[in-house]
XYZ file of C-alpha atoms in Angstrom:
739
model
C -32.399 -26.402 -23.082
C -29.927 -27.581 -25.705
C -27.251 -29.997 -25.361
C -23.949 -30.532 -26.614
C -22.519 -33.467 -27.819
C -18.952 -33.726 -27.913
C -17.102 -36.244 -29.957
C -13.662 -37.272 -29.240
C -10.874 -38.493 -30.673
C -10.422 -41.785 -29.570
C -14.118 -42.240 -30.522
C -16.416 -41.796 -27.722
C -18.739 -39.137 -26.802
C -20.201 -37.118 -24.057
C -22.678 -34.168 -23.838
C -22.324 -30.391 -22.201
C -25.818 -28.105 -21.637
C -25.783 -25.374 -22.769
C -26.673 -22.433 -20.207
C -25.993 -19.039 -20.657
C -22.656 -19.057 -21.727
C -20.331 -22.465 -22.557
C -16.493 -21.844 -22.489
C -14.607 -24.110 -24.591
C -10.554 -24.059 -24.797
C -7.296 -26.641 -22.906
C -6.600 -24.955 -20.177
C -8.209 -24.878 -17.190
C -11.056 -22.142 -15.632
C -13.035 -23.125 -19.236
C -16.567 -24.342 -19.175
C -15.503 -27.870 -21.056
C -11.425 -28.268 -21.336
C -10.553 -30.410 -24.487
C -7.198 -31.198 -23.437
C -6.159 -33.445 -27.142
C -4.495 -32.373 -30.714
C -5.626 -28.862 -32.269
C -7.186 -27.021 -29.603
C -5.691 -24.118 -27.578
C -6.100 -22.602 -25.086
C -9.112 -20.563 -24.640
C -10.388 -22.104 -28.105
C -13.864 -21.268 -28.374
C -17.673 -20.578 -26.511
C -21.151 -21.202 -26.988
C -23.771 -19.014 -26.074
C -27.715 -18.788 -26.533
C -29.150 -15.758 -27.870
C -33.008 -15.191 -28.883
C -33.035 -19.541 -28.326
C -30.009 -19.906 -31.061
C -26.950 -21.430 -30.312
C -23.607 -19.524 -31.553
C -20.229 -20.478 -31.353
C -17.631 -18.651 -31.271
C -14.320 -18.453 -32.044
C -11.600 -17.079 -29.486
C -9.020 -16.568 -31.528
C -7.330 -19.697 -31.856
C -4.399 -21.216 -33.152
C -5.844 -23.528 -35.453
C -9.531 -21.905 -35.727
C -13.080 -22.916 -35.311
C -14.511 -24.779 -38.062
C -18.568 -25.379 -39.037
C -19.692 -27.351 -42.217
C -15.767 -27.171 -43.525
C -15.799 -23.490 -43.199
C -13.600 -21.473 -40.899
C -15.776 -18.992 -38.809
C -14.459 -15.356 -38.927
C -17.299 -14.402 -36.357
C -20.448 -16.044 -33.721
C -22.127 -18.493 -36.115
C -25.921 -19.421 -35.155
C -25.594 -23.455 -35.225
C -28.591 -25.771 -35.933
C -29.203 -29.486 -34.580
C -27.103 -30.598 -38.881
C -24.669 -28.008 -37.866
C -21.315 -29.764 -37.798
C -18.152 -28.052 -35.360
C -14.669 -28.253 -35.864
C -12.194 -27.732 -32.658
C -8.789 -29.812 -33.770
C -8.910 -33.307 -32.814
C -13.101 -32.716 -31.566
C -16.595 -32.447 -33.426
C -19.130 -31.010 -31.344
C -22.919 -31.139 -32.104
C -26.105 -29.640 -31.088
C -28.974 -32.160 -29.126
C -32.187 -30.451 -28.101
C -32.963 -31.164 -24.727
C -30.486 -34.115 -24.332
C -29.427 -35.572 -21.178
C -26.226 -38.685 -20.946
C -27.139 -41.679 -22.053
C -25.559 -44.903 -20.024
C -22.131 -46.149 -21.826
C -21.113 -42.708 -22.697
C -18.567 -40.621 -20.876
C -19.715 -38.622 -18.293
C -20.428 -34.921 -18.812
C -19.523 -34.579 -14.699
C -16.226 -35.511 -15.039
C -13.373 -34.547 -13.096
C -10.950 -32.227 -15.440
C -7.267 -33.479 -15.106
C -5.040 -32.965 -12.883
C -3.192 -30.168 -13.324
C 0.243 -31.924 -11.336
C 0.233 -34.349 -14.839
C -0.327 -30.820 -17.112
C 3.151 -29.567 -18.993
C 3.201 -25.919 -18.350
C 3.937 -25.282 -22.028
C 0.585 -24.751 -24.313
C 0.241 -28.292 -26.392
C 1.309 -27.468 -30.110
C -2.087 -27.583 -31.785
C -2.328 -30.044 -34.798
C -2.740 -27.281 -38.622
C -6.188 -27.508 -39.938
C -6.515 -28.021 -44.031
C -9.603 -26.943 -44.371
C -10.212 -28.237 -48.064
C -10.210 -32.343 -47.017
C -11.659 -30.826 -44.365
C -14.197 -29.711 -45.986
C -14.232 -32.870 -47.635
C -14.726 -34.843 -44.779
C -18.099 -32.976 -44.132
C -19.022 -34.205 -47.080
C -18.526 -37.883 -47.574
C -19.640 -38.081 -43.630
C -23.231 -38.517 -44.018
C -22.674 -42.264 -46.253
C -20.456 -44.275 -43.932
C -20.429 -47.124 -44.168
C -22.300 -50.675 -42.395
C -20.438 -53.583 -41.629
C -17.528 -54.009 -40.338
C -15.691 -53.495 -43.495
C -16.149 -49.703 -45.502
C -16.365 -49.781 -48.948
C -12.425 -48.863 -49.802
C -11.956 -45.984 -52.630
C -10.794 -46.605 -55.716
C -6.976 -48.593 -55.973
C -4.065 -45.604 -56.654
C -3.239 -46.589 -60.130
C -0.091 -48.021 -60.765
C 3.196 -46.367 -62.544
C 3.951 -47.769 -65.774
C 5.822 -51.126 -65.920
C 4.676 -51.944 -62.313
C 2.145 -54.050 -61.316
C 1.134 -54.282 -57.671
C 4.036 -57.008 -54.683
C 2.627 -60.123 -53.843
C 1.231 -59.901 -50.551
C 2.184 -63.761 -49.967
C 5.584 -63.155 -50.522
C 8.547 -62.390 -48.529
C 8.770 -60.932 -44.540
C 6.031 -59.680 -44.068
C 3.268 -56.842 -45.107
C 5.006 -52.804 -44.140
C 4.367 -49.026 -44.366
C 6.710 -47.022 -46.177
C 7.303 -43.525 -45.707
C 7.511 -41.677 -49.413
C 8.347 -38.116 -48.097
C 9.380 -35.096 -45.978
C 12.181 -37.075 -42.866
C 10.598 -40.163 -43.396
C 10.888 -40.857 -47.306
C 12.695 -44.411 -47.287
C 11.440 -45.908 -43.599
C 9.871 -49.428 -43.181
C 7.824 -49.465 -40.556
C 6.809 -53.444 -39.948
C 2.784 -54.360 -39.009
C 2.126 -56.477 -36.723
C -0.361 -56.358 -34.572
C -2.313 -53.081 -34.584
C -0.053 -50.216 -35.596
C -0.952 -46.600 -34.722
C -0.083 -44.288 -36.290
C -0.346 -40.894 -34.606
C 1.968 -37.184 -33.607
C 3.246 -38.801 -30.120
C 3.327 -41.397 -27.955
C 2.231 -44.281 -28.084
C 1.810 -44.043 -31.552
C 4.460 -46.802 -32.916
C 4.684 -44.450 -35.777
C 5.324 -41.563 -34.901
C 5.067 -38.281 -37.316
C 6.296 -35.311 -36.009
C 4.251 -32.365 -38.037
C 1.570 -30.097 -37.041
C -1.521 -31.706 -40.163
C -1.413 -34.927 -38.221
C -3.066 -34.909 -34.494
C -1.683 -37.190 -31.554
C -3.774 -40.356 -32.269
C -4.319 -40.303 -36.284
C -4.940 -43.312 -37.847
C -4.830 -47.489 -37.352
C -2.853 -49.757 -39.294
C -3.792 -53.487 -38.131
C -2.842 -57.246 -39.456
C -5.216 -60.128 -38.860
C -3.334 -63.191 -41.148
C -2.939 -62.453 -44.543
C -5.089 -59.131 -44.348
C -4.322 -55.342 -43.788
C -7.266 -53.815 -42.799
C -6.865 -48.728 -41.813
C -9.025 -46.564 -40.307
C -8.753 -43.039 -39.271
C -9.075 -42.285 -35.604
C -11.722 -38.975 -36.125
C -8.295 -36.564 -36.936
C -8.472 -33.031 -37.692
C -6.672 -33.244 -41.699
C -8.573 -36.425 -41.997
C -7.064 -40.320 -44.443
C -6.650 -40.317 -47.717
C -7.115 -43.975 -48.617
C -5.828 -42.899 -52.825
C -6.709 -39.435 -52.906
C -9.836 -40.308 -51.309
C -10.891 -39.952 -47.321
C -11.096 -42.802 -45.153
C -14.107 -43.180 -42.663
C -14.057 -44.525 -38.739
C -14.733 -48.312 -40.456
C -11.703 -50.368 -40.850
C -10.620 -50.747 -45.219
C -8.375 -53.171 -46.442
C -5.477 -52.540 -47.737
C -3.871 -53.877 -51.307
C -0.094 -53.354 -52.094
C 0.508 -49.971 -54.057
C -1.586 -48.179 -51.951
C -0.625 -44.616 -50.480
C -1.707 -43.424 -47.658
C -1.899 -40.269 -46.347
C -1.690 -38.835 -42.971
C -2.368 -35.109 -42.802
C 0.556 -33.588 -45.659
C 2.575 -36.953 -44.859
C 2.051 -39.786 -47.150
C 3.044 -42.998 -46.998
C 2.917 -46.332 -49.081
C 1.606 -49.283 -48.358
C 3.802 -52.867 -49.421
C 2.512 -56.336 -48.318
C 6.060 -58.300 -49.101
C 9.450 -57.009 -49.529
C 9.514 -59.140 -52.833
C 9.972 -57.782 -56.225
C 7.155 -56.977 -58.595
C 5.142 -58.833 -60.796
C 6.835 -58.877 -64.856
C 3.673 -56.454 -67.203
C 1.992 -59.354 -68.147
C 3.030 -62.267 -66.408
C -0.609 -62.503 -65.659
C -3.722 -61.688 -63.985
C -2.964 -59.530 -60.470
C -4.233 -61.689 -57.267
C -8.351 -61.279 -56.645
C -8.276 -58.473 -54.361
C -9.491 -59.015 -50.340
C -12.720 -59.463 -49.176
C -13.978 -61.593 -51.963
C -10.611 -64.625 -52.075
C -10.166 -64.103 -48.407
C -11.664 -67.858 -48.039
C -10.108 -69.367 -50.611
C -8.832 -72.938 -50.606
C -5.405 -73.043 -49.520
C -5.627 -75.142 -52.986
C -5.827 -72.361 -55.249
C -3.006 -70.108 -52.734
C -0.831 -73.127 -53.842
C -1.647 -72.671 -57.241
C -0.623 -69.295 -56.817
C 3.029 -69.988 -55.484
C 3.921 -71.660 -57.730
C 2.990 -69.160 -60.648
C 4.484 -66.744 -58.647
C 7.564 -69.573 -58.614
C 7.425 -69.257 -61.995
C 7.141 -66.698 -63.004
C 10.802 -65.769 -60.995
C 12.338 -68.341 -63.079
C 11.414 -66.715 -65.866
C 12.762 -63.463 -64.539
C 16.127 -64.740 -63.610
C 16.938 -66.797 -67.514
C 15.624 -63.475 -69.462
C 17.933 -60.746 -67.697
C 21.093 -63.246 -67.962
C 20.388 -63.023 -71.847
C 19.780 -59.321 -71.124
C 22.765 -58.656 -69.495
C 25.031 -61.365 -72.224
C 23.453 -59.509 -75.294
C 24.614 -55.451 -73.942
C 28.410 -56.357 -73.341
C 31.249 -55.033 -71.521
C 30.476 -51.197 -73.168
C 27.536 -50.676 -70.679
C 29.023 -52.386 -67.139
C 31.189 -49.298 -65.831
C 27.516 -46.812 -66.023
C 26.033 -46.228 -62.554
C 22.701 -45.529 -61.833
C 20.964 -42.406 -62.670
C 21.496 -40.318 -59.712
C 18.304 -39.147 -57.150
C 16.913 -36.128 -58.178
C 17.227 -33.702 -55.984
C 14.677 -32.887 -53.158
C 12.200 -29.933 -54.006
C 13.804 -26.750 -52.291
C 10.293 -25.732 -51.282
C 10.419 -29.164 -49.251
C 14.142 -28.943 -48.319
C 12.389 -25.538 -46.213
C 8.674 -26.977 -44.842
C 11.466 -30.215 -43.012
C 13.672 -27.842 -41.562
C 11.202 -26.240 -40.205
C 8.409 -28.702 -39.259
C 12.674 -30.008 -37.113
C 13.056 -26.029 -35.466
C 8.981 -26.855 -34.382
C 10.290 -29.979 -32.670
C 12.959 -28.734 -31.224
C 11.486 -25.695 -29.557
C 8.437 -27.393 -28.915
C 9.030 -28.464 -24.585
C 6.062 -31.099 -25.556
C 7.820 -33.962 -25.322
C 10.776 -32.838 -23.307
C 13.148 -29.342 -22.158
C 13.533 -27.548 -25.658
C 16.503 -27.652 -27.829
C 17.203 -24.318 -28.729
C 20.513 -24.893 -29.934
C 19.298 -27.109 -33.060
C 15.961 -24.861 -33.107
C 18.206 -21.835 -34.518
C 20.566 -24.408 -36.544
C 17.575 -25.686 -38.278
C 15.522 -22.194 -38.548
C 18.913 -20.073 -39.857
C 19.355 -23.049 -42.508
C 15.630 -22.379 -43.683
C 15.820 -19.166 -44.363
C 19.349 -20.057 -45.653
C 17.022 -21.274 -48.777
C 14.218 -19.150 -48.098
C 15.241 -15.346 -46.583
C 11.512 -14.145 -46.327
C 10.140 -16.908 -45.226
C 7.352 -15.347 -42.713
C 6.593 -18.604 -40.620
C 10.950 -18.789 -40.381
C 11.490 -15.325 -39.052
C 8.681 -15.601 -36.648
C 10.641 -19.194 -35.155
C 13.487 -17.574 -35.237
C 12.135 -14.150 -32.986
C 9.863 -16.499 -30.136
C 13.113 -19.010 -30.384
C 14.905 -15.932 -29.391
C 13.591 -14.440 -27.215
C 12.134 -18.486 -25.169
C 15.675 -18.466 -24.834
C 16.296 -15.637 -23.287
C 12.988 -16.557 -21.019
C 14.082 -19.864 -19.707
C 17.580 -18.239 -19.191
C 15.920 -15.016 -16.915
C 13.733 -18.286 -15.162
C 16.357 -19.702 -14.607
C 18.693 -17.443 -13.112
C 15.631 -16.144 -11.101
C 15.547 -19.053 -9.670
C 19.062 -20.105 -8.174
C 18.683 -15.991 -6.807
C 15.791 -17.403 -4.817
C 17.738 -20.541 -3.330
C 20.626 -17.707 -2.577
C 18.107 -15.121 -0.307
C 18.221 -12.335 -3.276
C 14.343 -11.219 -3.687
C 15.158 -8.089 -5.251
C 17.751 -9.615 -7.595
C 14.724 -12.416 -9.228
C 12.323 -9.547 -8.956
C 14.195 -7.369 -11.455
C 15.254 -10.859 -13.701
C 11.937 -12.332 -13.730
C 10.337 -8.237 -14.228
C 12.310 -9.333 -18.097
C 10.510 -12.320 -19.122
C 7.558 -10.677 -21.490
C 3.526 -11.937 -21.543
C 3.936 -13.461 -25.082
C 6.550 -15.676 -23.456
C 5.511 -19.785 -22.298
C 7.122 -19.179 -19.241
C 5.115 -16.310 -18.011
C 2.314 -18.266 -15.902
C 5.617 -19.921 -13.896
C 7.696 -16.431 -13.394
C 3.828 -14.874 -12.410
C 3.959 -17.065 -9.438
C 7.327 -17.854 -8.740
C 7.796 -13.152 -9.141
C 4.520 -12.656 -6.458
C 5.819 -15.658 -3.701
C 8.951 -13.249 -4.035
C 7.137 -10.021 -3.336
C 5.545 -10.804 -0.552
C 8.827 -12.462 1.108
C 10.654 -8.817 -0.337
C 8.416 -6.029 0.122
C 7.369 -6.694 4.531
C 11.388 -5.856 5.230
C 12.507 -3.269 2.524
C 8.473 -1.258 3.795
C 10.299 -1.466 7.059
C 13.420 -0.144 6.665
C 12.427 2.735 4.599
C 9.395 3.642 7.493
C 13.040 3.525 9.594
C 14.949 5.139 7.647
C 12.592 8.070 6.722
C 12.111 8.136 10.312
C 15.669 8.715 11.083
C 16.036 11.286 8.638
C 18.795 9.347 6.496
C 17.362 10.332 3.633
C 20.627 8.409 1.533
C 19.347 5.138 2.430
C 15.852 5.833 2.953
C 16.475 6.912 -1.085
C 17.575 3.976 -1.814
C 15.563 0.973 -0.055
C 11.703 3.369 -0.555
C 12.481 2.704 -4.356
C 12.741 -0.816 -3.929
C 9.252 -1.535 -1.931
C 7.828 1.871 -3.833
C 8.464 0.189 -7.621
C 6.351 -3.180 -5.840
C 3.826 -0.902 -3.748
C 2.668 1.226 -7.315
C 1.733 -1.746 -9.527
C -1.565 -1.973 -7.155
C -1.745 2.110 -7.274
C -4.346 4.365 -9.954
C -2.534 6.465 -12.100
C -4.567 9.241 -10.767
C -2.698 8.018 -6.797
C 0.423 8.570 -8.246
C 1.210 11.900 -10.691
C -0.747 15.181 -10.141
C -3.309 15.752 -12.720
C -2.713 17.727 -16.330
C -3.258 21.166 -15.263
C -1.886 20.529 -11.532
C 1.533 21.161 -9.914
C 3.196 18.546 -7.531
C 3.855 19.856 -4.182
C 4.784 17.858 -1.536
C 5.251 20.032 1.670
C 3.426 23.290 2.813
C -0.580 23.726 2.928
C -1.993 23.381 -1.166
C -2.973 26.566 -3.074
C -4.545 27.004 -6.078
C -3.517 24.190 -8.695
C -1.495 22.576 -6.128
C -1.831 18.564 -5.844
C 0.046 15.962 -3.326
C -0.422 11.981 -3.028
C -3.121 10.878 -0.486
C -0.525 8.272 0.580
C 1.869 9.787 3.217
C 5.082 6.697 3.428
C 5.114 8.206 -0.810
C 4.531 11.519 -0.187
C 7.827 10.852 2.437
C 9.644 9.409 0.031
C 9.509 11.898 -2.845
C 11.075 14.514 -0.123
C 13.733 12.268 0.959
C 14.297 12.227 -3.102
C 14.142 16.051 -3.126
C 16.932 16.334 0.044
C 19.217 14.132 -1.954
C 18.188 15.655 -5.137
C 17.029 19.135 -5.743
C 17.547 18.394 -9.625
C 15.651 15.256 -9.292
C 12.670 14.570 -11.888
C 9.315 13.529 -11.253
C 8.839 9.707 -9.948
C 7.202 6.874 -11.922
C 6.319 4.088 -11.543
C 7.670 1.144 -13.329
C 5.304 -0.765 -14.906
C 6.094 -4.114 -14.730
C 3.235 -7.104 -15.886
C 4.220 -10.347 -14.195
C 3.187 -7.550 -11.075
C 0.781 -5.583 -11.582
C -1.630 -9.170 -13.269
C -1.110 -10.460 -10.243
C -2.770 -8.335 -7.990
C -0.449 -8.330 -5.393
C -0.672 -6.668 -2.620
C -4.397 -5.987 -0.043
C -6.124 -9.782 -0.198
C -9.495 -7.510 -1.950
C -11.108 -10.883 -2.432
C -11.754 -10.879 1.409
C -13.753 -8.371 1.363
C -15.923 -8.800 -1.300
C -16.548 -11.466 -0.157
C -17.782 -9.730 3.332
C -19.643 -7.140 1.278
C -21.895 -9.926 -0.801
C -22.379 -11.616 2.965
C -23.562 -8.559 4.885
C -25.862 -7.819 1.788
C -27.667 -11.370 1.265
C -28.604 -13.340 2.650
C -28.771 -17.152 1.063
C -25.010 -18.342 0.437
C -26.363 -19.709 -3.854
C -26.144 -15.085 -4.146
C -23.448 -14.309 -2.325
C -21.075 -17.246 -4.374
C -22.522 -15.997 -7.322
C -21.537 -12.510 -6.957
C -18.355 -13.342 -6.400
C -17.574 -15.962 -9.775
C -18.415 -12.094 -11.263
C -16.366 -9.794 -9.125
C -13.725 -12.049 -11.010
C -16.008 -12.396 -13.977
C -17.432 -15.838 -14.206
C -20.152 -14.649 -15.495
C -21.360 -18.126 -16.269
C -20.922 -20.129 -13.969
C -22.579 -16.824 -11.233
C -25.365 -17.241 -14.132
C -25.982 -20.511 -13.545
C -25.777 -20.530 -9.553
C -29.116 -18.405 -9.309
C -30.573 -19.895 -11.847
C -29.978 -23.511 -9.270
C -31.389 -20.941 -7.165
C -34.606 -20.010 -8.762
C -35.398 -24.051 -9.566
C -35.422 -23.714 -5.895
C -38.942 -24.566 -4.559
C -38.335 -23.851 -0.642
C -36.094 -20.211 -2.105
C -39.451 -18.483 -2.938
C -39.037 -15.439 -1.665
C -35.490 -14.941 -2.819
C -36.818 -15.528 -6.689
C -36.962 -12.104 -7.520
C -34.551 -10.873 -5.949
C -31.954 -13.315 -8.268
C -33.946 -12.542 -11.631
C -33.109 -9.041 -11.178
C -29.299 -10.087 -9.878
C -29.607 -12.511 -13.151
C -30.615 -9.915 -15.248
C -28.247 -7.443 -14.383
C -25.447 -10.155 -14.685
C -26.408 -10.855 -17.673
C -26.520 -7.627 -19.232
C -22.906 -6.770 -17.783
C -21.540 -10.303 -19.855
C -23.328 -9.179 -23.006
C -22.212 -5.463 -22.985
C -18.448 -6.595 -22.025
C -18.258 -9.536 -25.254
C -20.141 -5.984 -27.468
C -17.638 -3.884 -26.590
C -14.985 -6.169 -27.068
C -15.798 -7.533 -30.169
C -15.667 -3.964 -31.160
C -11.821 -3.340 -29.949
C -11.220 -6.822 -31.927
C -11.976 -5.101 -34.603
C -9.876 -1.852 -34.114
C -13.166 0.483 -33.525
C -12.720 2.068 -29.927
C -15.511 4.735 -30.704
C -17.483 1.436 -31.492
C -17.354 0.845 -27.883
C -17.588 3.331 -25.491
C -21.621 2.833 -25.143
C -21.911 -0.381 -24.149
C -18.697 -0.422 -22.205
C -20.803 2.599 -20.194
C -24.234 0.660 -20.299
C -21.869 -1.794 -18.569
C -20.069 0.074 -16.058
C -23.101 1.979 -14.135
C -24.720 -1.475 -14.050
C -21.901 -3.099 -12.725
C -22.207 0.067 -10.084
C -25.418 -1.119 -8.982
C -23.877 -4.849 -8.565
C -20.648 -3.539 -6.433
C -22.231 -0.827 -4.445
C -19.903 1.393 -2.828
C -16.798 -0.419 -4.151
C -17.783 -0.415 -7.437
C -14.141 1.881 -7.559
C -12.308 0.940 -5.165
C -12.502 -2.929 -5.471
C -12.726 -3.047 -9.664
C -14.855 -6.094 -11.015
C -12.635 -7.667 -13.371
C -14.931 -6.309 -16.358
C -14.485 -3.252 -15.068
C -10.982 -3.312 -14.851
C -10.963 -4.563 -17.972
C -13.034 -2.347 -19.815
C -10.838 0.380 -18.253
C -7.620 -0.858 -19.462
C -8.488 -3.238 -22.778
C -10.669 0.475 -23.836
C -7.409 2.371 -22.787
C -5.202 0.422 -24.824
C -6.798 0.143 -27.627
C -7.034 3.873 -28.657
C -3.749 4.788 -28.138
C -2.913 2.363 -29.970
C -6.298 3.701 -32.950
C -5.321 7.423 -31.757
C -1.666 5.721 -32.983
C -2.333 4.455 -36.059
C -3.945 8.192 -37.050
C -1.593 9.665 -36.077
C 1.151 7.719 -37.820
C -0.684 8.672 -41.348
C -0.508 12.932 -39.867
C -3.979 13.502 -39.508
C -3.308 13.729 -35.451
C -7.093 16.151 -34.672
C -7.961 12.293 -35.006
C -5.692 10.922 -33.636
C -6.165 13.335 -30.468
C -10.019 12.849 -30.381
C -10.163 8.683 -29.535
C -6.757 9.530 -28.144
C -9.178 12.218 -25.298
C -11.563 9.630 -25.718
C -9.308 6.691 -24.127
C -7.954 8.830 -21.831
C -11.951 10.281 -20.168
C -13.243 7.128 -20.133
C -9.545 5.155 -17.782
C -6.368 8.103 -16.601
C -4.396 4.786 -15.324
C -2.650 4.275 -19.407
C 0.552 5.724 -18.715
C 0.853 5.990 -22.936
C -1.890 8.179 -23.427
C -0.598 10.385 -20.049
C 2.013 11.014 -22.473
C -0.212 11.736 -25.717
C -2.681 13.986 -24.323
C 0.174 15.730 -23.294
C 1.055 16.434 -26.343
C -2.408 17.055 -27.286
C -3.018 19.704 -25.053
C 0.366 21.753 -26.512
C -1.147 21.263 -29.811
C -4.548 22.804 -28.601
C -2.896 26.247 -27.645
C -0.554 26.058 -30.180
C -3.906 25.997 -32.175
C -5.441 28.876 -29.996
C -2.764 30.794 -31.011
C -3.247 30.554 -35.009
C -6.888 31.440 -34.601
C -8.259 33.779 -37.313
C -11.981 32.995 -37.435
C -14.303 31.184 -35.464
C -14.387 28.586 -38.354
C -10.933 27.817 -36.649
C -11.920 27.053 -33.061
C -12.865 23.429 -34.430
C -9.350 22.158 -34.284
C -8.918 23.694 -31.167
C -11.764 21.882 -29.409
C -10.589 18.197 -31.085
C -7.003 18.892 -29.675
C -7.988 20.376 -26.478
C -7.609 18.541 -23.408
C -10.477 18.455 -20.442
C -8.343 19.841 -17.337
C -5.436 22.242 -19.394
C -7.696 25.334 -19.489
C -7.692 25.751 -22.835
C -11.366 25.272 -22.080
C -11.794 28.374 -20.672
C -9.712 30.188 -23.495
C -11.930 29.474 -26.160
C -14.676 30.379 -24.893
C -13.191 33.307 -23.990
C -12.604 33.139 -27.446
C -15.668 33.480 -28.959
C -16.864 35.750 -27.014
C -14.386 38.003 -28.442
C -14.901 36.973 -32.817
C -18.714 36.588 -31.724
C -19.257 32.903 -32.828
C -21.780 31.465 -32.941
C-alpha cells in the first residue's frame, strides 16, 4: 500500500496511507487537512488506479505542481516525484509506516471553533522559482552552514559596509511599501506574511512562515523555511540550512526584495584597501586582527573627511545652492501592484473585519492608473458583492433577534453562493426556516379550512416558498403537453399536484384572482442546498440497518449515501480484514465493487462536465445511476444519494449552458439537441424547462414548413418527448412515404 509523506512548512513530516482516494484541502471534511498558506478548501485529490497513484488538482487557486510544473489533469506519481501544494511538499513512499519522531498521521484536526469562517488567503505560486527550487533541492549541502551563493556584484563606486561598526545589522526594504524601512536583527527574526512573523510582508507571493534570519555574535545567518516560492540570496535559491550573510547581500522573499546592511555607517571609499574577509574563514580571528581592522577603518574615515573638506572649498559658493537630484518616480506598473496589494489586504478578513471603504478606495486608485486591469476590476466586483452580502447578513441577524423570521429569510436569500458569507448564512437560514415554517403551515391550514382565501393566499405563499425547495419539478408543474386542473375529475392530458395542501393553495389563488398566472417556486440556493425538510438520513439509516446485520456495512452505506465514497470503501475494507466476519466478506466485496464503480464513474462524468462536454458525461452517469439504484433499492428515487442528486443537477446545468453556447451562435438545432439531452436526464432544472418549450415551438414551426423527407430531420432535432410532435412526424413520414 502506498504511503504519502507530507512535509509541513515548519519542517516536520507525517505519513498518510493512500486507500482508494485521498482528498486534500484546508476545509474540514477532507481526508488530509492542511491549514497553512497556499492551500485551497478543496485543493487536490490522490487516487490509486491500476496500481499507480495519480494526483489531480481540484480547481485550486494556486494550483498543484509536480516536479515544478503546474498540472492540468490527472498526473501519475512515482517515489521520485515532488508534489507541491502551497507551502507543503508531498512525496510517495511505498509500503511505509509511521516512524518515531514524526508528527502522527492520525493527529486530531484543528478545532473548527478556532478557524475563521473566511478562507485563508493563499500564497501566489511562482512556478519558475519553484522549478528552480526543484532542480537545486537534490543537492542540499551538509553541515551546520550551507555553501552560500555568490555575492551580489557591487554597484559602481560602492563597497561593503563594515560589519563591526554602527548600531547593528538590519534588513532594509528595497521594494513596495517596505522600501526604506529597516528591521534590526536581534536574535532570531521570522519573515512571513502574517504574525507571529516579526517582519510582516503582506504580499501574496510570501508564505505565512517564509524565512528566518538570525544573529549569532558578529555573524548573521539566513535560511528558507520551505516557503511556497522560495527565498533568493543574490539571485540564487536558499535551502533550509543556514547561510551566512555579507553586507550588501540582497534577499528576495517571494517578490519582495530586502538588502542586508551590517551596520548603519558610510560605505568604504573605493581603493581604500582590501575588503574584510568573508565570515566562515575569519570568524575565529584573533582579537588583535579585529583591532587592527578597526584602526584601518578609522584612518580611512578621517582621510575621507579631509578629502571632502578640500573638495568643498575648491568648488566654491556657486554650487552651494545646488540641490540633490530628486528621487526617481515609482514605476506606474509597480504603483498599481502596490495598490492592488493594499486592496487585497483591506478586503481580507484574515486579520480581522474587512475595511471595505479603504479596500474600494485602493482598487479605484489602481483603476484610475490602469482602467482595464483585470485583477482590479475583479477585486472591485468581489468587494461590492461581499459588502452587500455582509450588510444583508448583519440585517438578517437583527431581524432574527426581533423574531422577524420572514424578513430574515428574505435578506438571507439575497446572499449569493459565491460569497464568503454564504456558508454562515445557510446555517442561519436553516435555523430560521425551522422556526418559521411550522407556524406558517398551521396558519395556512386554518385559513384554508375556514375558506379565508385572502389571508390564506398570503400566509400559504410564505410557507410554500420554503416547502417547495425540497420538491421536484414534476410535483409542482404539469409536464409538457398537459394542462393544470385543480378541481373535478381529470380528463386526458390534464394534471393535478399530489400534495393536497398545495392544491388548496392554488385554488385559493384563483378565488382571489381569476387571472392569476401559474405559480412557480422561487429557487433559493440558501434553502435548497441545505436540505430543509424531512430528515432523510434517519430513514436511510433505518433501511440499511434492516438490510445489513454488520454495523460496519451499515455505516459504510450511510457514508456512500452522503457522498463519502472513500470513507465507505475504507470501512468495507476494515470489515474485510476481520477474520471473525468471514461470512460477510463476499457481501463486502460486492459492495466495494459497486461503491468504487459509482465513485469512479461519477468522477469521470464530472471531468467531462468540467470540459464543457455534457454529451460525453451521459454514458458514465447512466451506468453510475444503474449501480446506485441497486445499492439504494426502494429509496433510490425518493431519497436521492449525493451521487444521484449531483449527477442530475450538474448534467442539467451543464447541458443548459452548453446548449446556450450554440444557440447564441445561431446553431439552434444543436443547442436544442443538447438541451433535450439534459432535460431527458433531469426535468427539475428551471432553465431547461423554459428552453425545451422554445425547442418544441421551433419543432412545430419546422413541421409546418416540411416539403420533403429530409426536412423532417430538423423537426426531430427540435421535438421534445411528450410534446406530441413525434406522432405528427410519424404521420408526415407516412404521408410522404419516407423510409
